[in-house]
Short mmCIF file of C-alpha atoms in Angstrom, two decimals:
data_model
loop_
_atom_site.label_atom_id
_atom_site.label_comp_id
_atom_site.label_asym_id
_atom_site.label_seq_id
_atom_site.Cartn_x
_atom_site.Cartn_y
_atom_site.Cartn_z
CA MET V 1 -4.62 23.91 2.00
CA THR V 2 -5.10 26.96 5.49
CA GLY V 3 -1.32 26.62 6.66
CA ASP V 4 -1.32 23.46 7.00
CA ALA V 5 0.81 20.27 5.75
CA VAL V 6 1.01 16.96 3.88
CA LYS V 7 3.39 13.87 2.97
CA ALA V 8 3.84 13.54 0.04
CA LYS V 9 5.37 10.98 -3.10
CA ASN V 10 8.95 13.06 -3.65
CA GLY V 11 8.22 15.01 -7.44
CA SER V 12 4.01 13.51 -7.90
CA MET V 13 2.78 17.60 -7.86
CA VAL V 14 1.58 18.47 -11.07
CA ALA V 15 0.37 22.19 -10.44
CA TYR V 16 -0.54 24.13 -7.14
CA ASP V 17 -3.03 27.52 -6.99
CA GLY V 18 -1.46 30.35 -3.44
CA GLN V 19 0.98 30.19 -1.43
CA MET V 20 3.55 26.54 -1.06
CA THR V 21 6.79 25.06 -0.32
CA PHE V 22 8.21 21.63 -1.00
CA LYS V 23 10.69 20.61 2.07
CA LYS V 24 12.06 16.94 1.45
CA MET V 25 11.36 14.70 4.38
CA THR V 26 14.36 11.80 5.67
CA GLY V 27 13.10 8.49 6.09
CA GLY V 28 9.71 8.78 4.44
CA GLY V 29 8.41 11.15 6.55
CA ASP V 30 10.29 9.65 9.63
CA GLY V 31 13.37 11.08 10.12
CA LEU V 32 16.54 9.12 10.55
CA ARG V 33 15.60 6.29 12.78
CA GLY V 34 12.41 6.06 9.42
CA MET V 35 15.30 6.67 7.43
CA VAL V 36 17.24 3.24 9.16
CA THR V 37 14.85 1.45 9.52
CA ARG V 38 13.38 1.49 5.57
CA ARG V 39 16.82 1.44 4.29
CA LEU V 40 17.39 -1.78 6.86
CA THR V 41 13.75 -3.41 5.51
CA GLY V 42 14.36 -2.54 1.87
CA GLU V 43 10.52 -0.79 2.20
CA GLN V 44 12.23 2.88 0.48
CA MET V 45 9.57 5.86 0.18
CA GLU V 46 10.42 9.16 -0.90
CA VAL V 47 8.63 11.39 0.83
CA MET V 48 8.17 15.91 0.42
CA GLU V 49 6.08 17.85 2.91
CA VAL V 50 3.88 20.27 1.63
CA LYS V 51 3.08 23.32 2.79
CA GLY V 52 0.60 26.41 2.87
CA HIS V 53 -2.27 27.99 2.02
CA GLY V 54 -4.73 27.55 -1.58
CA THR V 55 -4.99 24.29 -3.85
CA CYS V 56 -1.94 21.10 -3.82
CA TYR V 57 -2.88 19.14 -7.03
CA PHE V 58 -0.35 15.42 -7.09
CA ALA V 59 -0.52 12.21 -9.58
CA ASP V 60 1.70 9.85 -10.31
CA ARG V 61 1.45 8.38 -14.41
CA ALA V 62 -1.83 8.58 -14.57
CA SER V 63 -2.77 6.25 -11.65
CA GLU V 64 -6.26 6.08 -10.19
CA ILE V 65 -6.42 7.74 -6.71
CA ASN V 66 -8.65 6.10 -4.26
CA LEU V 67 -8.76 8.35 -0.96
CA VAL V 68 -8.64 6.26 2.36
CA GLN V 69 -10.13 8.43 5.36
CA LEU V 70 -8.74 6.64 8.79
CA HIS V 71 -10.54 6.85 12.59
CA GLY V 72 -7.64 5.82 14.56
CA GLU V 73 -6.98 2.10 12.64
CA LYS V 74 -3.84 1.86 10.73
CA LEU V 75 -3.57 1.13 7.25
CA TYR V 76 -1.10 -1.77 5.63
CA VAL V 77 -0.35 0.02 2.33
CA GLU V 78 2.55 -1.25 -0.57
CA ALA V 79 4.75 2.13 -0.58
CA SER V 80 4.54 2.22 -3.99
CA ASN V 81 0.59 2.90 -3.82
CA LEU V 82 1.02 5.16 -2.13
CA LEU V 83 0.89 8.98 -2.95
CA CYS V 84 -0.11 11.28 -0.24
CA THR V 85 -0.89 11.86 3.60
CA ASP V 86 -2.49 14.58 5.75
CA ALA V 87 1.01 15.90 7.74
CA ALA V 88 -0.92 13.76 11.34
CA LEU V 89 -0.71 10.62 9.56
CA ARG V 90 1.85 8.61 11.02
CA THR V 91 4.19 6.26 8.50
CA GLY V 92 6.33 3.36 9.17
CA THR V 93 7.14 -0.12 8.15
CA THR V 94 6.24 -4.18 8.65
CA PHE V 95 7.07 -7.34 8.88
CA THR V 96 4.59 -9.54 5.56
CA GLY V 97 6.21 -11.88 4.96
CA LEU V 98 5.90 -14.47 2.50
CA ARG V 99 3.36 -11.68 0.34
CA GLY V 100 5.96 -9.38 0.34
CA ALA V 101 8.25 -11.22 -1.53
CA SER V 102 5.48 -12.99 -3.61
CA GLN V 103 5.40 -9.20 -5.00
CA GLY V 104 8.51 -8.84 -5.47
CA ASN V 105 8.40 -5.64 -2.66
CA GLY V 106 10.17 -7.90 -0.14
CA LEU V 107 9.46 -8.63 2.88
CA PHE V 108 8.12 -5.07 4.70
CA THR V 109 5.59 -3.31 3.91
CA THR V 110 3.97 0.42 4.82
CA THR V 111 2.57 0.95 7.51
CA VAL V 112 -0.12 4.66 7.94
CA GLU V 113 -1.73 4.88 11.01
CA GLY V 114 -3.54 7.82 13.29
CA SER V 115 -7.08 10.12 12.42
CA GLY V 116 -6.51 11.53 8.85
CA GLN V 117 -7.01 11.10 4.63
CA ALA V 118 -4.06 8.85 3.00
CA ALA V 119 -4.58 8.77 -0.80
CA LEU V 120 -3.27 5.67 -2.76
CA ILE V 121 -2.93 4.68 -6.12
CA SER V 122 -4.29 2.15 -8.30
CA ASP V 123 -3.19 1.16 -12.57
CA GLY V 124 -7.17 1.57 -12.46
CA PRO V 125 -10.38 2.20 -9.77
CA ALA V 126 -8.90 -0.09 -6.95
CA VAL V 127 -12.13 -2.20 -5.57
CA VAL V 128 -12.73 -2.52 -1.07
CA LEU V 129 -14.00 -5.90 -0.48
CA ARG V 130 -14.87 -6.44 2.75
CA VAL V 131 -13.65 -10.05 5.13
CA THR V 132 -15.47 -10.97 7.79
CA LYS V 133 -15.05 -14.48 9.56
CA GLN V 134 -17.48 -16.52 7.57
CA TYR V 135 -16.17 -14.43 4.89
CA PRO V 136 -12.74 -15.39 3.93
CA LEU V 137 -11.12 -13.27 0.87
CA GLN V 138 -8.19 -14.77 -1.03
CA VAL V 139 -6.44 -12.08 -3.21
CA ASP V 140 -3.30 -12.31 -5.75
CA PRO V 141 -0.46 -10.68 -4.05
CA GLY V 142 -0.60 -8.41 -7.67
CA ALA V 143 -3.69 -6.92 -7.77
CA TYR V 144 -3.29 -5.98 -3.82
CA VAL V 145 -2.66 -2.28 -2.95
CA ALA V 146 -3.72 -1.91 1.48
CA HIS V 147 -5.62 -3.19 3.80
CA THR V 148 -7.27 -1.70 7.11
CA GLY V 149 -8.65 -3.59 10.01
CA ASP V 150 -8.58 -6.76 12.07
CA LEU V 151 -7.50 -8.84 9.73
CA LYS V 152 -4.78 -11.52 9.55
CA GLN V 153 -2.82 -12.86 6.06
CA HIS V 154 -1.77 -16.41 5.03
CA PHE V 155 0.53 -17.07 2.08
CA GLN V 156 -0.75 -19.89 0.45
CA SER V 157 0.50 -22.11 -2.92
CA GLY V 158 -1.02 -24.03 -5.22
CA VAL V 159 2.29 -25.29 -6.99
CA ASN V 160 1.60 -28.78 -7.67
CA PHE V 161 2.43 -31.10 -10.22
CA ARG V 162 0.37 -30.07 -12.74
CA THR V 163 2.00 -26.71 -12.12
CA PHE V 164 5.67 -28.04 -13.69
CA MET V 165 3.23 -29.54 -16.83
CA GLY V 166 3.00 -26.60 -18.39
CA GLU V 167 -0.82 -27.10 -17.42
CA GLY V 168 -1.52 -24.97 -13.78
CA SER V 169 -3.63 -21.99 -14.48
CA GLY V 170 -0.87 -19.46 -13.99
CA GLU V 171 -1.90 -18.22 -10.25
CA SER V 172 0.32 -19.99 -8.26
CA PHE V 173 0.06 -17.62 -5.31
CA GLN V 174 -2.20 -16.29 -3.54
CA ILE V 175 -2.83 -13.72 -0.21
CA ARG V 176 -5.47 -15.46 2.35
CA PHE V 177 -6.50 -12.93 4.08
CA GLU V 178 -8.93 -13.83 7.99
CA GLY V 179 -11.22 -11.73 10.12
CA GLU V 180 -12.39 -8.83 10.22
CA GLY V 181 -11.39 -5.50 7.30
CA LEU V 182 -11.64 -4.70 4.29
CA VAL V 183 -8.58 -5.58 1.34
CA TYR V 184 -8.36 -2.64 -1.50
CA VAL V 185 -7.21 -4.74 -5.22
CA GLN V 186 -6.23 -3.28 -8.64
CA PRO V 187 -8.38 -4.04 -11.40
CA SER V 188 -4.49 -4.67 -12.56
CA GLU V 189 -1.86 -7.40 -11.68
CA ARG V 190 1.74 -5.94 -12.01
CA ASN V 191 4.61 -8.57 -11.41
CA THR V 192 5.36 -10.13 -9.22
CA VAL V 193 8.16 -12.84 -7.95
CA GLY V 194 5.35 -15.02 -7.41
CA GLY V 195 3.36 -15.08 -10.79
CA GLU V 196 3.87 -17.91 -12.99
CA LEU V 197 5.73 -21.13 -12.33
#
């Protein structure tokens, strides 16, 4: 950093050189209004602002870090998968419906928008999958990390009689993405509410 700032997950700094200041931010970096919104939606995100001159290193439980460059578009990401962003990027929350509920993350997710870079964390190197109108994509809710683009999400269930008889595949719920955009998935599944029945 050369006098600029980043917003990072509280406690994620592991080392730095040069001169840095660390300040806790309210409401995931969105002030008092953001704090109220996040409390109401349950999409919690504890953030600090890091300013200074030098190099600051961030990490979270040895997770893989994936850099996403935004050019005025919006990134939808689970709060638990967002490590840090350029200070110029705006964060907020948006309704995700049953997708979030199936992941055990609630009905809302975090948005990041503007121009700049965001660092996402994943359990293993994230895989970036392109979605087009001709090729929709189904994703396990436990592997979903983030997405960008003009995508519609549908929650679909593979629950049938075989599932209840204990003969199902264990892949009872998926998120279907349609449209044009990119979806980030991790090569690991977190425990989800909508996992095996």
